[in-house]
């Protein structure tokens, strides 16, 4: 029936897009899995190259310390996700480079 021919093409496009989405999420999961094999978890502390100056380890802070900068602080978990895994750029016009670690996780 030629009337419903476009419906098959549309279904195939949806399947391709959802498969790509699913595979990317699996690559992130594998990246987390392989990152967790280190002796210290990379998202447990702020002493890494991807951390900013506003990174604070909230569970290790002295409770009597001055918390005036707590509003602008970020956790090491959030910085690991945004700056290490996703490598979020400043805008759409800055594409970034190929992430070889994630590309290898896509091959699994």
C-alpha positions as MATLAB code, in Angstrom:
seq = 'XXXXXXXXXXXXXXXXXXXXXXXXXXXXXXXXXXXXXXXXXXXXXXXXXXXXXXXXXXXXXXXXXXXXXXXXXXXXXXXXXXXXXXXXXXXXXXXXXXXXXXXXXXXX';
ca = [
       0.000    0.000    0.000;
       1.873    3.130   -1.161;
      -0.045    5.308    1.257;
       1.804    3.892    4.288;
       5.256    3.628    2.667;
       6.528    6.729    4.455;
       5.504    5.253    7.783;
       8.096    2.488    7.408;
      10.831    5.007    6.671;
       9.767    7.069    9.659;
       9.911    4.016   11.922;
      13.422    3.234   10.708;
      14.577    6.787   11.458;
      13.166    6.534   14.984;
      14.909    3.180   15.508;
      18.264    4.574   14.318;
      18.065    7.663   16.544;
      17.010    5.691   19.608;
      19.798    3.138   19.009;
      22.412    5.896   18.801;
      21.052    7.441   22.009;
      21.134    4.078   23.804;
      24.686    3.274   22.653;
      25.980    6.666   23.847;
      24.457    6.105   27.291;
      26.100    2.674   27.409;
      29.458    4.253   26.506;
      29.086    6.664   29.443;
      28.275    3.709   31.722;
      31.375    1.831   30.546;
      33.463    4.965   31.067;
      32.212    5.190   34.662;
      32.880    1.490   35.165;
      36.460    1.727   33.911;
      37.057    4.914   35.911;
      35.939    3.193   39.091;
      38.741    0.608   38.839;
      41.297    3.141   40.136;
      42.456    3.006   43.760;
      40.760    6.337   44.537;
      37.567    7.221   42.740;
      38.182   10.201   40.446;
      34.918   11.866   41.508;
      35.734   11.596   45.219;
      38.204   14.480   45.459;
      38.992   17.865   43.934;
      42.676   17.344   43.147;
      42.376   16.555   39.442;
      43.107   18.542   36.293;
      39.439   18.919   35.349;
      38.452   20.453   38.711;
      37.987   24.197   39.086;
      38.837   26.469   41.982;
      35.225   26.346   43.177;
      35.320   22.576   43.720;
      34.630   21.687   47.358;
      34.559   18.306   49.034;
      31.520   18.874   51.211;
      31.828   15.657   53.187;
      35.421   16.445   54.228;
      34.931   20.076   55.261;
      35.446   21.245   58.796;
      32.041   22.104   60.225;
      33.423   25.204   61.962;
      34.894   26.582   58.743;
      33.531   29.675   57.054;
      30.913   28.643   54.487;
      30.557   31.975   52.694;
      31.602   30.470   49.356;
      29.238   27.495   49.595;
      26.736   29.100   47.211;
      29.246   29.183   44.337;
      30.839   25.821   45.123;
      30.442   22.668   43.097;
      30.956   19.059   44.066;
      33.680   16.854   42.581;
      30.979   14.509   41.277;
      29.347   17.278   39.229;
      32.701   18.468   37.904;
      33.706   14.921   36.955;
      30.486   14.538   34.956;
      30.446   17.961   33.304;
      34.158   18.619   32.806;
      35.675   15.122   32.440;
      32.994   12.893   30.948;
      30.969   15.374   28.888;
      33.686   18.038   28.438;
      30.998   20.693   28.033;
      32.155   23.611   25.903;
      31.264   27.261   26.348;
      28.804   27.298   23.445;
      27.497   25.668   20.299;
      30.115   27.407   18.166;
      32.927   25.586   20.042;
      32.638   21.956   19.006;
      35.629   20.510   20.845;
      37.808   17.566   19.970;
      37.295   13.832   19.714;
      37.281   12.109   23.107;
      39.308    8.947   22.531;
      38.304    7.376   25.855;
      34.618    7.622   24.986;
      35.260    6.553   21.389;
      36.893    3.379   22.659;
      33.964    2.798   25.014;
      31.644    3.094   21.994;
      33.490    0.217   20.333;
      32.610   -2.156   23.169;
];
